[in-house]
CSV table of C-alpha atoms in Angstrom, one decimal:
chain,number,residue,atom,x,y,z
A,1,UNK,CA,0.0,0.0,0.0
A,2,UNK,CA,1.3,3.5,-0.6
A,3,UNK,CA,1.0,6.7,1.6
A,4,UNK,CA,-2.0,7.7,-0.2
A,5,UNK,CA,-4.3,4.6,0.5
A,6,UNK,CA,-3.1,5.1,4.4
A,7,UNK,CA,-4.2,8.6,5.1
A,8,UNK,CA,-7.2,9.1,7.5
A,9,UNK,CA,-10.4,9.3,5.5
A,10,UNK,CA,-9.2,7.2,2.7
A,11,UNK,CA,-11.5,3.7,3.1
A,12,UNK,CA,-9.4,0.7,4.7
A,13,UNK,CA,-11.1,-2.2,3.9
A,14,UNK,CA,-8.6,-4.2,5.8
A,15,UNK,CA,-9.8,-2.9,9.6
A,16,UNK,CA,-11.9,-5.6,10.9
A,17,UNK,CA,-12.9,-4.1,14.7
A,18,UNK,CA,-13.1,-0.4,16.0
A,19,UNK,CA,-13.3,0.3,19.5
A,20,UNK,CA,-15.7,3.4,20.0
A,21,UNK,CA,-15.7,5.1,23.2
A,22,UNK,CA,-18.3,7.1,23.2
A,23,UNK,CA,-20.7,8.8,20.0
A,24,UNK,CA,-19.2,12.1,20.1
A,25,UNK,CA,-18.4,13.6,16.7
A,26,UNK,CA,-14.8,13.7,17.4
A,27,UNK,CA,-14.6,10.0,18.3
A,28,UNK,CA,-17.1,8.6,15.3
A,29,UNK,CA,-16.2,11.1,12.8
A,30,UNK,CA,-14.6,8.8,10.5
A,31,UNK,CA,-16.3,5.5,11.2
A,32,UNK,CA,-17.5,5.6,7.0
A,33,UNK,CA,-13.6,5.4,6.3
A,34,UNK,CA,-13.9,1.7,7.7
A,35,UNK,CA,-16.3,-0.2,5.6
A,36,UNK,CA,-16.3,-3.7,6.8
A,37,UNK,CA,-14.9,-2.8,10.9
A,38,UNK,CA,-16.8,-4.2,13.4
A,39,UNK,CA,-17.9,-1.1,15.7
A,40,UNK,CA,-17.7,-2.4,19.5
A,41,UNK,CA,-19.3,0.4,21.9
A,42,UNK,CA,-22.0,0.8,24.4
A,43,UNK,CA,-25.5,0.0,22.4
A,44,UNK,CA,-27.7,1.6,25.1
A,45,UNK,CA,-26.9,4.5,24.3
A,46,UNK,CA,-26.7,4.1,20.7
A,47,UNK,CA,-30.3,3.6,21.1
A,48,UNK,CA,-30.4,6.4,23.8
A,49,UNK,CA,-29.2,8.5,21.2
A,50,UNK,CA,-31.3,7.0,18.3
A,51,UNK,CA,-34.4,8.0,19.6
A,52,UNK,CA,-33.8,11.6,20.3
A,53,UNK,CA,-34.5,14.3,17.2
A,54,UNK,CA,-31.3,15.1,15.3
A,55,UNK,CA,-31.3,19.0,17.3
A,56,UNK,CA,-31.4,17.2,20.6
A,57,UNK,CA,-28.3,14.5,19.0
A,58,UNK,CA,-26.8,17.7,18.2
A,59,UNK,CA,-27.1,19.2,21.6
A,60,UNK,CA,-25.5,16.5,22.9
A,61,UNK,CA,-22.2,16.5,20.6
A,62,UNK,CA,-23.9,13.7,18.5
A,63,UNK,CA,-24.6,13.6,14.8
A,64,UNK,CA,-25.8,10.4,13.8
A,65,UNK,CA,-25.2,11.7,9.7
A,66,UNK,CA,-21.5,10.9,10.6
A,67,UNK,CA,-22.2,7.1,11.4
A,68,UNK,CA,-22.2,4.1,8.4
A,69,UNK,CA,-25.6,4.1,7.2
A,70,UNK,CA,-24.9,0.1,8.2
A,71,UNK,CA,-24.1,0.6,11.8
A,72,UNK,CA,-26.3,-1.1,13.4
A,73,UNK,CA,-25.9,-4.0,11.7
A,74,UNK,CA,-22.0,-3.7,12.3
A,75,UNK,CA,-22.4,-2.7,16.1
A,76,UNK,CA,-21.5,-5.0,18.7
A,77,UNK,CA,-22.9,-4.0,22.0
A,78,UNK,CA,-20.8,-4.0,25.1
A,79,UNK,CA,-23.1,-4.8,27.5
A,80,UNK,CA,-24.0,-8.2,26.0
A,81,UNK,CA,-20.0,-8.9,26.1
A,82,UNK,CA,-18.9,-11.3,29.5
A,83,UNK,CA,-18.3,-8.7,32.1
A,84,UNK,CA,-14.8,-9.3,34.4
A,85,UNK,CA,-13.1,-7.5,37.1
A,86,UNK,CA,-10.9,-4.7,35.5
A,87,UNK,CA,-7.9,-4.5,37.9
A,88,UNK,CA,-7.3,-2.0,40.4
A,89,UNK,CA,-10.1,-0.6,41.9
A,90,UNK,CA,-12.0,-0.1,38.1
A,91,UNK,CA,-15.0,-2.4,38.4
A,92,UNK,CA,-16.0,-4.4,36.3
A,93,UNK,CA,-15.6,-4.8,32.4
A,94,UNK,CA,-16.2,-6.2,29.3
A,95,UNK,CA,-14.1,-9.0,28.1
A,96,UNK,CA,-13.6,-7.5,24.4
A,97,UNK,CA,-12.1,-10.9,22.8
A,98,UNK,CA,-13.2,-13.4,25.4
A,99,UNK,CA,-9.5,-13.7,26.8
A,100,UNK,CA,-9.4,-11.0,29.0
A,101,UNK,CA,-6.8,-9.7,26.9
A,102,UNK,CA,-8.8,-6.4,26.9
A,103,UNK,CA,-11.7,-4.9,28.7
A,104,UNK,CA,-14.0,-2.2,28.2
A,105,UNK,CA,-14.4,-0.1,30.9
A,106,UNK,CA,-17.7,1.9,31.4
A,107,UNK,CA,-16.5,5.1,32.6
A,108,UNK,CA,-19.5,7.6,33.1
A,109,UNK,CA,-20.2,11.2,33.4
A,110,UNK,CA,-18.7,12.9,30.3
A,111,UNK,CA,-21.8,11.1,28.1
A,112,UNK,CA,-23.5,8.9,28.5
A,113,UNK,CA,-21.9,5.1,27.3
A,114,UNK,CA,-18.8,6.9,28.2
A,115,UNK,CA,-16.5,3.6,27.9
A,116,UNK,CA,-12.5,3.3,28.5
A,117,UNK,CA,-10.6,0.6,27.6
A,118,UNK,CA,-8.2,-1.6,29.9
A,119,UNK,CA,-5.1,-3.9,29.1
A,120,UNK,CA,-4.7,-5.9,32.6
A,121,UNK,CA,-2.6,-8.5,31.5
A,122,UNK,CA,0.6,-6.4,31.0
A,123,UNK,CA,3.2,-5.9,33.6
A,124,UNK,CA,1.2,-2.7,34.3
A,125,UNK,CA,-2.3,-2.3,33.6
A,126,UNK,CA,-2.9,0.5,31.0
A,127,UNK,CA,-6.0,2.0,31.3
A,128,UNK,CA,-7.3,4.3,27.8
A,129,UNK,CA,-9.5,6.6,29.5
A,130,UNK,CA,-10.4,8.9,27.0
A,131,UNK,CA,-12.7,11.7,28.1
A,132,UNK,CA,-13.3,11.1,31.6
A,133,UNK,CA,-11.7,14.7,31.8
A,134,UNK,CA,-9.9,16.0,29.3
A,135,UNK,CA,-6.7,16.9,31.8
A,136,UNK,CA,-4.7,14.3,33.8
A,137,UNK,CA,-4.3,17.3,36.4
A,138,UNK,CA,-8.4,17.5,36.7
A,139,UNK,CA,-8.6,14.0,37.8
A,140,UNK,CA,-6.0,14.6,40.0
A,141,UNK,CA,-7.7,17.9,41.6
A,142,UNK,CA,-11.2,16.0,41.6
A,143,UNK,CA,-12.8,18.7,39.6
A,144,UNK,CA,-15.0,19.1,37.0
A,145,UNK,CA,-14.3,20.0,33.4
A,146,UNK,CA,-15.0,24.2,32.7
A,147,UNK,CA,-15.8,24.9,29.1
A,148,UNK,CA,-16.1,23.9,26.3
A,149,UNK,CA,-16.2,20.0,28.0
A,150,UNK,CA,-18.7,21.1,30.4
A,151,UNK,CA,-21.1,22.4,27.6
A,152,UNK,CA,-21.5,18.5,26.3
A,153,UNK,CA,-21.1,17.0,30.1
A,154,UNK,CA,-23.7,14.1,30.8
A,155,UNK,CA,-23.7,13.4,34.8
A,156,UNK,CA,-21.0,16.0,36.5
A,157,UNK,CA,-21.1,13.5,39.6
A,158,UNK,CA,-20.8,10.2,37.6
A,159,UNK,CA,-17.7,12.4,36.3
A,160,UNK,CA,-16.8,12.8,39.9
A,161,UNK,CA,-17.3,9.0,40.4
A,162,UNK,CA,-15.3,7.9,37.3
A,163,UNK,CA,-12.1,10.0,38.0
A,164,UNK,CA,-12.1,8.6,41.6
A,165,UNK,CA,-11.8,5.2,40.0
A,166,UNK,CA,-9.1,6.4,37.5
A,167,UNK,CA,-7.1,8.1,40.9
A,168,UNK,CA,-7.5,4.9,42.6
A,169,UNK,CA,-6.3,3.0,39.5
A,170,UNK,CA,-2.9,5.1,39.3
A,171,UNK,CA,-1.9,4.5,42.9
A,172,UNK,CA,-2.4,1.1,42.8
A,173,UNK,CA,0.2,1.0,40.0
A,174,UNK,CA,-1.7,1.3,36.3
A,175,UNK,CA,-0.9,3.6,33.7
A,176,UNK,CA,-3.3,6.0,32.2
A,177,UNK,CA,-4.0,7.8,28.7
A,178,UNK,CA,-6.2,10.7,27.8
A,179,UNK,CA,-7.4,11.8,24.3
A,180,UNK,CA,-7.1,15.1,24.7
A,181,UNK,CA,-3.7,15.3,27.2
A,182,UNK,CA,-1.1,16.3,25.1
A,183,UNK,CA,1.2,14.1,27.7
A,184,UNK,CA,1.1,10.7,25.9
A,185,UNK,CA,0.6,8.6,29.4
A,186,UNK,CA,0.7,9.0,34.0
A,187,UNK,CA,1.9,6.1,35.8
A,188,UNK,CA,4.7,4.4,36.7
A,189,UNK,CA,7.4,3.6,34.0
């Protein structure tokens, strides 16, 4: 393949799975770039979502005119996956590939299906967190995201309630990533 079949928005027929965190136009935006993936996210509120009127999607930071017109039929719903115990003080999760290889998280507050994803298995558990806050320092401080996050925030103490899990994750010795941190990981090395 050359550069040119590679770049984002350019279909990739090869991708069999994506792992969606959460509908939010920045996470789903180019779903239609992978035709025949597998989309594995949390199908309450896909159908949560579904039944509101595209203004009230919108209001929300959802615009279902961005998903596969087939994504239903390519969704596979968390909740019906085997749920396990994530390590470290995260609850429990779903086994994504049946091995416990890799778990998905729910993670609630910033929406609602709000999902991380987990790697126990490693030497140190690496936690994906995505946008349970937007700034490792905010779940440090226990706050709650300001604007613009705040404008598009589901539960504020579900927020609350999730970072307290991610803290308690990172002192018991996992690593954590962020979408939006611009520092790539927190943990131990």
């Amino acid at each position: 393949a050359n550069l040119t079949e590679n770049t984002i928005g350019s279909p990739r027929e090869d991708i069999q799975q994506v792992f969606l965190s959460h509908l939010h136009v920045d996470h789903c935006a180019a779903l239609k770039a992978v035709p025949n993936a597998k989309i594995v996210t949390d199908g309450a509120a896909y159908d949560y979502y579904k039944k509101l009127s595209p203004i009230k999607r919108a209001l929300h930071g959802v615009f279902f005119e961005l998903l596969p017109a087939d994504f239903e039929k390519r969704l596979v719903r968390l909740e019906t996956l085997p749920r396990v115990a994530a390590p470290f003080g995260l609850g429990d999760g779903y086994d994504v590939f049946g091995d416990g290889s890799m778990l998905g998280v729910p993670l609630p507050g910033h929406m609602l299906g709000h999902t991380g994803f987990v790697w126990p298995h490693e030497n140190t558990p690496f936690l994906y967190a995505v946008d349970v806050q937007w700034l490792h320092q905010a779940v440090i401080e226990a706050r709650l995201p300001g604007p613009p996050l705040s404008l598009v925030q589901h539960d504020q103490q579900a927020t609350l309630n999730s970072c307290e899990r991610v803290r308690q994750f990172i002192q018991s010795g996992g690593r954590v990533a962020y979408c939006h941190d611009p520092k790539p990981f927190y943990g131990p090395h």
